[in-house]
Each structure stands twice: as C-alpha cells, then as structure tokens.
Coordinates of C-alpha atoms and ligand atoms in Angstrom, one line a residue:
X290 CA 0.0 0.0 0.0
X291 CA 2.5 2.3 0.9
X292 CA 4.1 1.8 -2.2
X293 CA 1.8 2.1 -3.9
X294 CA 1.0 5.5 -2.7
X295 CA 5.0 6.7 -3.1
X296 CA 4.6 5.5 -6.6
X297 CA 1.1 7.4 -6.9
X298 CA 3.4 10.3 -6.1
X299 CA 6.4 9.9 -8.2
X300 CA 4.0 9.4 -10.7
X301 CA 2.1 12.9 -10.4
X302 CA 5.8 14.9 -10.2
X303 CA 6.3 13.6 -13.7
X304 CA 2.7 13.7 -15.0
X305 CA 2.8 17.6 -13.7
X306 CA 6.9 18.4 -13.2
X307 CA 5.7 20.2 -10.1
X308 CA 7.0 19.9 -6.2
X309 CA 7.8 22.4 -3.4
X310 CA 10.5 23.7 -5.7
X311 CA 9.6 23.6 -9.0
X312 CA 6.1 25.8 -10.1
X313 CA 3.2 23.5 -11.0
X314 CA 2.9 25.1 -15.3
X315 CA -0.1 25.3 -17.3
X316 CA -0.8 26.2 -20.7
X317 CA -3.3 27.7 -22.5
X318 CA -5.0 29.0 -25.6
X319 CA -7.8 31.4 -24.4
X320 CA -8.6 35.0 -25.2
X321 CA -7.1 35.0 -29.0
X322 CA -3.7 34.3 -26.6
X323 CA -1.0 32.2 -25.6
X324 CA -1.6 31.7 -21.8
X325 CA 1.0 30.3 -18.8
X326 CA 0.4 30.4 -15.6
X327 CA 2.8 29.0 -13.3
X328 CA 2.1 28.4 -9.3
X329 CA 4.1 27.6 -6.2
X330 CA 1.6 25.6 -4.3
X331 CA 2.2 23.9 -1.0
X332 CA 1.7 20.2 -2.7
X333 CA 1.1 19.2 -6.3
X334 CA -1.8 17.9 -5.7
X335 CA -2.7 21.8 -4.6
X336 CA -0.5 23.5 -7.6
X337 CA -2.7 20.8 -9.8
X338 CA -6.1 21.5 -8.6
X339 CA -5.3 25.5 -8.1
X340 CA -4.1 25.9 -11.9
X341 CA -7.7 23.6 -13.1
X342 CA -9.9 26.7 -11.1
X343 CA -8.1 29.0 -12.9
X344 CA -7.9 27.4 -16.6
X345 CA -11.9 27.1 -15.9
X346 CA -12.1 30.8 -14.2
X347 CA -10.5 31.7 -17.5
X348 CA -12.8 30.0 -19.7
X349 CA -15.9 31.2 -18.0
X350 CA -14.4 35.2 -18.3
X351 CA -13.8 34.1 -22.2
X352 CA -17.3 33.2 -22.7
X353 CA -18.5 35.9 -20.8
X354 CA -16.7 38.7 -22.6
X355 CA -16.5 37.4 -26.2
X356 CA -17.7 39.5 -29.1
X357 CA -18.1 36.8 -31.5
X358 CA -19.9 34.2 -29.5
X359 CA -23.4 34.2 -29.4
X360 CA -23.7 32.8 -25.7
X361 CA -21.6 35.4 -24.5
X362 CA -23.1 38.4 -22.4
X363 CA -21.3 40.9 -24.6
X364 CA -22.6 39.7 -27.8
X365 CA -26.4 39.3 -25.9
X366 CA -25.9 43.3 -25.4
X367 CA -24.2 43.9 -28.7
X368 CA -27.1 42.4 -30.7
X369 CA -29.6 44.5 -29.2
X370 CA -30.8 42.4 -26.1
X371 CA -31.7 43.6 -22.3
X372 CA -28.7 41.9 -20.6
X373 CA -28.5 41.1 -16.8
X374 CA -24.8 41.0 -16.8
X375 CA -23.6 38.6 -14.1
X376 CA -21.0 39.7 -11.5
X377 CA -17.5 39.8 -13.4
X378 CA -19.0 41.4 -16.6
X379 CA -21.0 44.2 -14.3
X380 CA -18.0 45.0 -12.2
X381 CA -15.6 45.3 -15.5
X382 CA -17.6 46.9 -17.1
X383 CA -18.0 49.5 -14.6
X384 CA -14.5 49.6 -13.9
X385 CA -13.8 50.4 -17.7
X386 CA -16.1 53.1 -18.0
X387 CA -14.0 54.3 -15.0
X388 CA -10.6 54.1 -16.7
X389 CA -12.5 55.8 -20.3
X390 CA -13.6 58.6 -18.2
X391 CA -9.9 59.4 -16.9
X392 CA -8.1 58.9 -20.3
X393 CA -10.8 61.3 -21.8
X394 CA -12.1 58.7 -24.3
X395 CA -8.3 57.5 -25.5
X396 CA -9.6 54.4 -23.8
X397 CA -13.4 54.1 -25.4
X398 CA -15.4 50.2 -24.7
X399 CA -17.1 51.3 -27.5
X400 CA -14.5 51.3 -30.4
X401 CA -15.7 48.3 -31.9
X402 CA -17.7 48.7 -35.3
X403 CA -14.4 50.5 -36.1
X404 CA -11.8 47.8 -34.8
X405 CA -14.1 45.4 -36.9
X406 CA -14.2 47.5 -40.1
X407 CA -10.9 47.1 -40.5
X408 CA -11.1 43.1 -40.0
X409 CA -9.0 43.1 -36.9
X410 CA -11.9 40.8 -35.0
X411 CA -11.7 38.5 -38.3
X412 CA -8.5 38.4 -39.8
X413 CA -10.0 40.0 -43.1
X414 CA -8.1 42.6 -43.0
X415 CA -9.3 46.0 -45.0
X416 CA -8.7 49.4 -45.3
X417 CA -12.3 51.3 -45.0
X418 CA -13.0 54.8 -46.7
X419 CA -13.4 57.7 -45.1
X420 CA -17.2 57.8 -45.6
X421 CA -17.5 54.4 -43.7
X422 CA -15.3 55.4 -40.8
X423 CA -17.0 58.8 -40.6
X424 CA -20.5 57.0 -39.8
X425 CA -18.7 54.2 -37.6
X426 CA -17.1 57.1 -35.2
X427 CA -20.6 58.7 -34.7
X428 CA -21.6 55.1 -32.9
X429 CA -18.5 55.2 -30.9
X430 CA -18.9 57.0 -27.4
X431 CA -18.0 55.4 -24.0
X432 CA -20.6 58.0 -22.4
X433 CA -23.4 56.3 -23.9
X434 CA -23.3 53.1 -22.0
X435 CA -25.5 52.7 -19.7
X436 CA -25.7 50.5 -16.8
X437 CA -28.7 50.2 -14.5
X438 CA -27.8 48.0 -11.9
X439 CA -26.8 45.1 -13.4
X440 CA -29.2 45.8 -16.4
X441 CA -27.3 46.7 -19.7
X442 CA -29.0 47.8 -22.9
X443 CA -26.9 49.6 -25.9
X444 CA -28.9 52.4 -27.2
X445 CA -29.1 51.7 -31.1
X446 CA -25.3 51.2 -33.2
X447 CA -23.5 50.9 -30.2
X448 CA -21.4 48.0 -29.4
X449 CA -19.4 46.7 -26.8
X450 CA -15.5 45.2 -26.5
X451 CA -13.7 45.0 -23.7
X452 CA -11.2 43.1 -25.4
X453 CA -8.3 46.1 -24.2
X454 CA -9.0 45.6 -21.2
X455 CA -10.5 41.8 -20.3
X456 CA -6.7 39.9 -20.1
X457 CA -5.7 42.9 -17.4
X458 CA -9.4 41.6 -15.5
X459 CA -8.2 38.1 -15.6
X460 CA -4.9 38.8 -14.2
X461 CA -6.4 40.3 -11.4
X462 CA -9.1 37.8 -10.2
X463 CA -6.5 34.4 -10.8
X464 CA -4.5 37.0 -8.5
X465 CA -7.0 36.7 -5.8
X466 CA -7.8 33.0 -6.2
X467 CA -4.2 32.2 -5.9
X468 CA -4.0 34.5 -3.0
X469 CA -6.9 33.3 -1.3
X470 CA -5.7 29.4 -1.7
X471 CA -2.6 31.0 0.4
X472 CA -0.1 31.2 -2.3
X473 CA 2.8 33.7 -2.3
X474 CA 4.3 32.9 -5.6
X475 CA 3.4 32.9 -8.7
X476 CA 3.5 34.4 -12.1
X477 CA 1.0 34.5 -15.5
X478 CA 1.7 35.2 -18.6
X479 CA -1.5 36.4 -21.0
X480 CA -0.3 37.2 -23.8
X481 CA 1.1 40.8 -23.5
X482 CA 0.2 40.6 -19.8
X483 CA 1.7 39.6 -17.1
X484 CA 1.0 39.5 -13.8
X485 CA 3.5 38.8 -10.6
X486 CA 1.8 37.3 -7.1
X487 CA 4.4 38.1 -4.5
X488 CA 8.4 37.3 -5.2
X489 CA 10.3 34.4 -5.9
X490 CA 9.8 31.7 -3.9
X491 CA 13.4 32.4 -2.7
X492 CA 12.5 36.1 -2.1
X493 CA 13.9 37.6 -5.0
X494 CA 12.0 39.7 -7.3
X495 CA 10.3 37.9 -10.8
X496 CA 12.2 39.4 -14.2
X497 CA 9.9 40.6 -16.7
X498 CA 11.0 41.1 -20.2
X499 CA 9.8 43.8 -22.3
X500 CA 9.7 43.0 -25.9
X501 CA 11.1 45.0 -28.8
X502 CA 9.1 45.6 -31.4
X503 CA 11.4 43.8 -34.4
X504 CA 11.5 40.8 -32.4
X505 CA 13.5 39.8 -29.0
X506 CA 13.6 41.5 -25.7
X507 CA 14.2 45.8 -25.3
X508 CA 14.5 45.4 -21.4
X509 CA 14.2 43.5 -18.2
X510 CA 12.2 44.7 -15.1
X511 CA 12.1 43.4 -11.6
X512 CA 8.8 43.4 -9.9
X513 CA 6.9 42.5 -6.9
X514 CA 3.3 42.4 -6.8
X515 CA 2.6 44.1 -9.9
X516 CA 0.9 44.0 -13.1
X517 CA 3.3 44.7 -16.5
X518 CA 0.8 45.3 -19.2
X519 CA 2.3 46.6 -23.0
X520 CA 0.2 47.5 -26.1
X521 CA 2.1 47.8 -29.1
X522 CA 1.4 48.3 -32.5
X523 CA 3.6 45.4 -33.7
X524 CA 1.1 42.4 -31.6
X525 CA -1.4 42.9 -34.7
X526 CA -1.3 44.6 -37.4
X527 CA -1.7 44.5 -41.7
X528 CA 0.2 45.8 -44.3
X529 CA -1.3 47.0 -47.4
X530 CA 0.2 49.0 -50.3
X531 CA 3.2 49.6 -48.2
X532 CA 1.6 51.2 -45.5
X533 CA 1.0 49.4 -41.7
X534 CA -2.3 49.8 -40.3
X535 CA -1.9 48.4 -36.7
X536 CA -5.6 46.7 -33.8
X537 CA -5.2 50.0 -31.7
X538 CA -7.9 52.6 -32.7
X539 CA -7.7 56.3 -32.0
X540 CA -11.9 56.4 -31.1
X541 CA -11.6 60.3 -32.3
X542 CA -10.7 58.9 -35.9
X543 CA -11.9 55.1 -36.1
X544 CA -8.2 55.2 -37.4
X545 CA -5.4 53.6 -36.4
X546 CA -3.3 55.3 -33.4
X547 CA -0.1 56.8 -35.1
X548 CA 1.4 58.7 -32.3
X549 CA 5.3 57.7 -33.2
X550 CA 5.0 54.5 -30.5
X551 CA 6.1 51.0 -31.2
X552 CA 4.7 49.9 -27.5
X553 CA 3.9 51.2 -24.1
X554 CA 4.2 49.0 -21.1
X555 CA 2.5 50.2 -17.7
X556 CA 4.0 49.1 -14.8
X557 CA 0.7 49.1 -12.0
X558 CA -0.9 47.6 -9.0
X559 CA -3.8 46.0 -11.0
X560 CA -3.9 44.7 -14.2
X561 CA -7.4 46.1 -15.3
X562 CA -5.8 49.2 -14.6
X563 CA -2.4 48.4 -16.5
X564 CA -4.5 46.6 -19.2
X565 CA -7.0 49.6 -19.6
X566 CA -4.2 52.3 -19.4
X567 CA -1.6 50.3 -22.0
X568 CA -3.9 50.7 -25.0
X569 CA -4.8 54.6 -23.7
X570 CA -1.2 56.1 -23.4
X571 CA -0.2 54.2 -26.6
X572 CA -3.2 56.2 -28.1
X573 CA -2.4 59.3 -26.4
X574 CA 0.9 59.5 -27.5
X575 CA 4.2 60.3 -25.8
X576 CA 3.3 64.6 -25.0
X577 CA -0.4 63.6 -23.2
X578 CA 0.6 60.3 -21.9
X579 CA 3.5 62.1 -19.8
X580 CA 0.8 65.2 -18.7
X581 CA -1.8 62.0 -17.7
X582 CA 0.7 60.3 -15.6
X583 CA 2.0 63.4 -13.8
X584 CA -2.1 63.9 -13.2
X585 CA -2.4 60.2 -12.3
X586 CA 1.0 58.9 -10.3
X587 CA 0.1 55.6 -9.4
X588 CA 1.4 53.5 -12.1
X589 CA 4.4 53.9 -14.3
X590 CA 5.3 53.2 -17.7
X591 CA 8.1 52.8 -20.6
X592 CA 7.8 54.0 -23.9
X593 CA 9.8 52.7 -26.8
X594 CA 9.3 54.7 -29.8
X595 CA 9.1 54.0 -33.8
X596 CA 12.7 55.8 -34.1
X597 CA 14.3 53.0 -31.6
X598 CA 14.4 55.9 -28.2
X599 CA 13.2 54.7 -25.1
X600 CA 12.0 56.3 -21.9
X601 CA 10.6 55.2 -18.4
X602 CA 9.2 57.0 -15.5
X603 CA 11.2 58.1 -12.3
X604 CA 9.4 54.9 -10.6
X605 CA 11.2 52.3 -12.7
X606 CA 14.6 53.6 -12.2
X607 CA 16.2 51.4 -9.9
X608 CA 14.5 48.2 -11.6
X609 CA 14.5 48.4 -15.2
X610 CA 17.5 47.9 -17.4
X611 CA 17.9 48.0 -21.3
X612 CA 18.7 44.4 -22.8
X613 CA 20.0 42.5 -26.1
X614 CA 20.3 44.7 -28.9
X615 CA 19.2 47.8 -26.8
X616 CA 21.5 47.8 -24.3
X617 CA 23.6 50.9 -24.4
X618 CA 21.3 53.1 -25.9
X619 CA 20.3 56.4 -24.2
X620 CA 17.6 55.4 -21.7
X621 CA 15.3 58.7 -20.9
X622 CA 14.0 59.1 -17.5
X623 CA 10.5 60.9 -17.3
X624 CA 10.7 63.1 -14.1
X625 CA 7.5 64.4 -12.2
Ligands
AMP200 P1 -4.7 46.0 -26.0 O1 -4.1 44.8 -26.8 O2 -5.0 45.8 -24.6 O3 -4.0 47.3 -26.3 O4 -6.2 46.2 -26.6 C1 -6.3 46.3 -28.0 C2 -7.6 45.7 -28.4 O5 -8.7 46.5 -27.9 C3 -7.8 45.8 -29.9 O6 -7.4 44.6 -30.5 C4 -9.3 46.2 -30.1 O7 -10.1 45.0 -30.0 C5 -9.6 47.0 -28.9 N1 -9.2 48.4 -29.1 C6 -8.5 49.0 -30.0 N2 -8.4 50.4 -29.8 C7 -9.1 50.6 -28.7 C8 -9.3 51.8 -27.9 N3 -8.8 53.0 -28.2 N4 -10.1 51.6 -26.8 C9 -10.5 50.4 -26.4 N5 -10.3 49.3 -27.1 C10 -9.6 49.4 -28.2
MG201 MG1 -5.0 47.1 -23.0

C-alpha cells in the first residue's frame, strides 16, 4: 500500500513536473492568446487542482466577454438584447467606463464597429474609406453606455468590446484565487500581460521582459506584486500597399493610433488598470501620456518609440535595465 502510494506520487511529479520547488505550469489557448500560468503551491496535488480553477475561471471570463460568440453576455448586449450581466461582466464593465472617463475617451469600450471594419476581429483585414469610418465614429462613445444596476442595454449602433481591457481583468481575479488558496508565488503570462503574485519563492523579485518591437527583448524589469501590461502596434497589425495599419484605434478617428509609438508597457498595482491604461497612453501619444501620468501617479510606464528611443518613468529607475540589442542606448527618464 505504501508503495503504492509513493509510486502514486512519483507518478504525479512527472505527470505535472511540479514539487515544493519547481512551479506547477499550465498552458493555454484562451482570449485570442497564448496563456501560462505558473504556481508555487504547497503540494502538487494543490498547484494541480489550483491551476484547473483558474484554466476554468479563464474559460468562464472568455465566454462571458467574447464579441463573437453568441452565448456570451457581450454579444447578448451587442445584438440589441436587455442583458442582466452577471458579477465579473458588471464589475468590468463599470471599472472600464472608469478608466474611459480618466483617459478622456483614448480608452473608449465602445471602439468596436471600427476595430471590426478594419477586419482586426476576423482576420479580413481591410482598409475602409473615409465615408464608412465617418459613420462608424458617430456610434463610438464610452458616455453612452448605460448601466442600471446590473441591467445593460446599448442604445441603437452601439457596441461593446472590452477586449483592451478583459486579459488585465483576468490577471487580477486568478490573482485573488491564488491569494486566497494561500499562495505567495506565482507568475502569468497572457499574452502581452503579465501578472506577478508576490516574489520568488526564494524572495527575489520575478524578471519581466519587455519585448522590442522587431522581435526579442528591449529590457528587463524586476517586480513585486505588480501587473506589467504593454500595447504595441507590432502584436497585430496589416500591411497594405506599403503602408502598416496596426488593432489600436484612435476612437476620435476610427483610425489607427499613429502617435510615433512602437509599444507602451504600464507598470501598476492591477492589471485592469495596467490593461486599460496600455492601450490609452499608446493612443495618447508620448506629450499627453506624460501630462496624464504626472495627473495620475500611481502607475508607471516605458515607452519605446518608432525611431528606436526609449524612456521610463522616475518609478522604474532602480528596476529596469535596457537588454539585447538595446543595451547601451540612451535610456530617458520621465521626471515628475
Ligand atoms: P490591447 O491589446 O490591450 O492594447 O487592446 C487592443 C484591443 O482593444 C484591440 O485589438 C481592439 O479590439 C480594442 N481596441 C483598439 N483600440 C481601442 C481603444 N482605443 N479603446 C478600447 N479598445 C480598443
Ligand atoms: Mg490594454
């Protein structure tokens, strides 16, 4: 029996590759995104069971929030139904609206007939004519949403995405639920986001890489207990004629944002908030990004620009470093 039980053991560190030591690692496709989470759980058996609540906490956000499945609450609202939106949706939603409000509509929910004329929610990529994105910009407008309670219904043309913001959500409540089960370790990657519970297991702090935009890493940060969230024009775009049309819409335009960016990472407490303010400042542009944050302190942020410069916040300072083929070059440090 006993042995049976050692080799029931044995068995599970190889089925998983997790123990005391080693994070218990799980994959995932979910969002339109490459997922990893990785937990340091008591036990295996813990790590295990821990990393299934959040692979189906995941899931159930997905099919909440997707635009293009019918079952989802946002497609219920987006196709002209009286949605009760359950917990998650109601509370992101609101704390979206939030985050449009303060970025003075750089952020807008509501950006989607645009984002989908240009085929970015289909992979049929297009360029539209001005006509078409003239109408499309009259439906777009944050301020008309709604919310009565938990009751949601889209006044006519207006449609709902929260894709900019949903991975930053998802960070934060697989946060919790691996704070809750008592775990002071852990790390996620989704997609552009991720997400640092606590340090190291041996106390030091997690290493984030930043990407470059041609491909490998621009810069390391060390972290504790924060969300690093980047938007960048270079995670989808089209080419067409020679020009580059890139997913981030300025909601003014129903173009996309050219503001001399490649990417903007935000360096925050939550990842909603990192999420939410990523796509903003990268549709801001360097000038009003830099007056927002000295209006707004509580976050930081690095900005690596189309012409290879790169600058951070006062806040990062002391943990971010240039890396790879960017080491060496002029780092600028954005003071208050
Ligand atoms: P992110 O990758 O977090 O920067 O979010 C970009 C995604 O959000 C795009 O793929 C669009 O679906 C949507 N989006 C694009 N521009 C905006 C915007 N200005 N405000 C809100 N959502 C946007
Ligand atoms: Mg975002």
């Amino acid at each position: 029996m006993r042995r049976l039980s050692l080799l029931c053991i044995v068995l599970l560190l190889l089925l998983t590759g997790c123990s005391v030591s080693e994070p218990c690692r799980r994959e995932l496709m979910a969002m339109d995104t490459f997922m990893t989470l990785s937990v340091y759980a008591q036990s295996p058996a813990a790590g295990e069971a821990l990393l299934e609540e959040a692979a189906g906490e995941i899931r159930r956000l997905e099919g909440l929030l997707s635009v293009t499945d019918p079952g989802s609450e946002i497609y219920q609202a987006n196709h002209g139904g009286a949605v009760s939106l359950s917990e998650p949706v109601r509370e992101l939603l609101e704390k979206a609206l939030e985050l449009c409000r303060e970025t003075g509509g750089a952020l807008d929910v509501t950006v989607y007939p645009a984002v989908r004329a240009w085929g970015f929610t289909t992979g049929e990529y297009r360029v539209p004519e001005e006509a078409e994105l003239s109408a499309l910009v009259e439906r777009v407008g944050y301020g008309r949403v709604a919310l009565d309670g938990d009751r949601l219904a889209l006044p006519e043309g207006v449609e709902l995405d929260l894709g900019s913001v949903g991975k930053g959500w998802t960070g934060d409540r697989l946060t919790a639920l691996f704070r809750e089960a008592g775990v002071s370790s852990a790390i996620m990657e989704l997609g552009g986001n991720v997400q640092a519970l606590g340090t190291k297991p041996d106390g030091s702090p997690w290493r984030v890489a930043v990407q470059a935009p041609g491909g490998g890493y621009a810069g390391v940060l060390e972290i504790v207990d924060k969300a690093v969230v980047t938007s960048g024009g270079y995670q989808r775009y089209f080419e067409q004629d020679g020009e580059t049309y890139i997913h981030i819409i300025d909601p003014a335009t129903g173009r996309p944002a050219r503001t001399g960016l490649a990417s903007v990472t935000i360096v925050a407490d939550s990842g909603l908030q990192g999420d939410g303010l990523s796509t903003a400042l990268f549709v801001m542009g360097r000038e009003k990004a830099e007056a927002f944050w000295r209006g707004n302190p509580d976050f930081d942020f690095i900005l690596l620009g189309e012409d290879g410069t790169a600058a951070i916040t006062e806040g990062l300072e002391e943990c971010f470093s240039l890396y790879g083929g960017w080491e060496g070059r002029p780092l600028e440090i954005i003071r208050k």
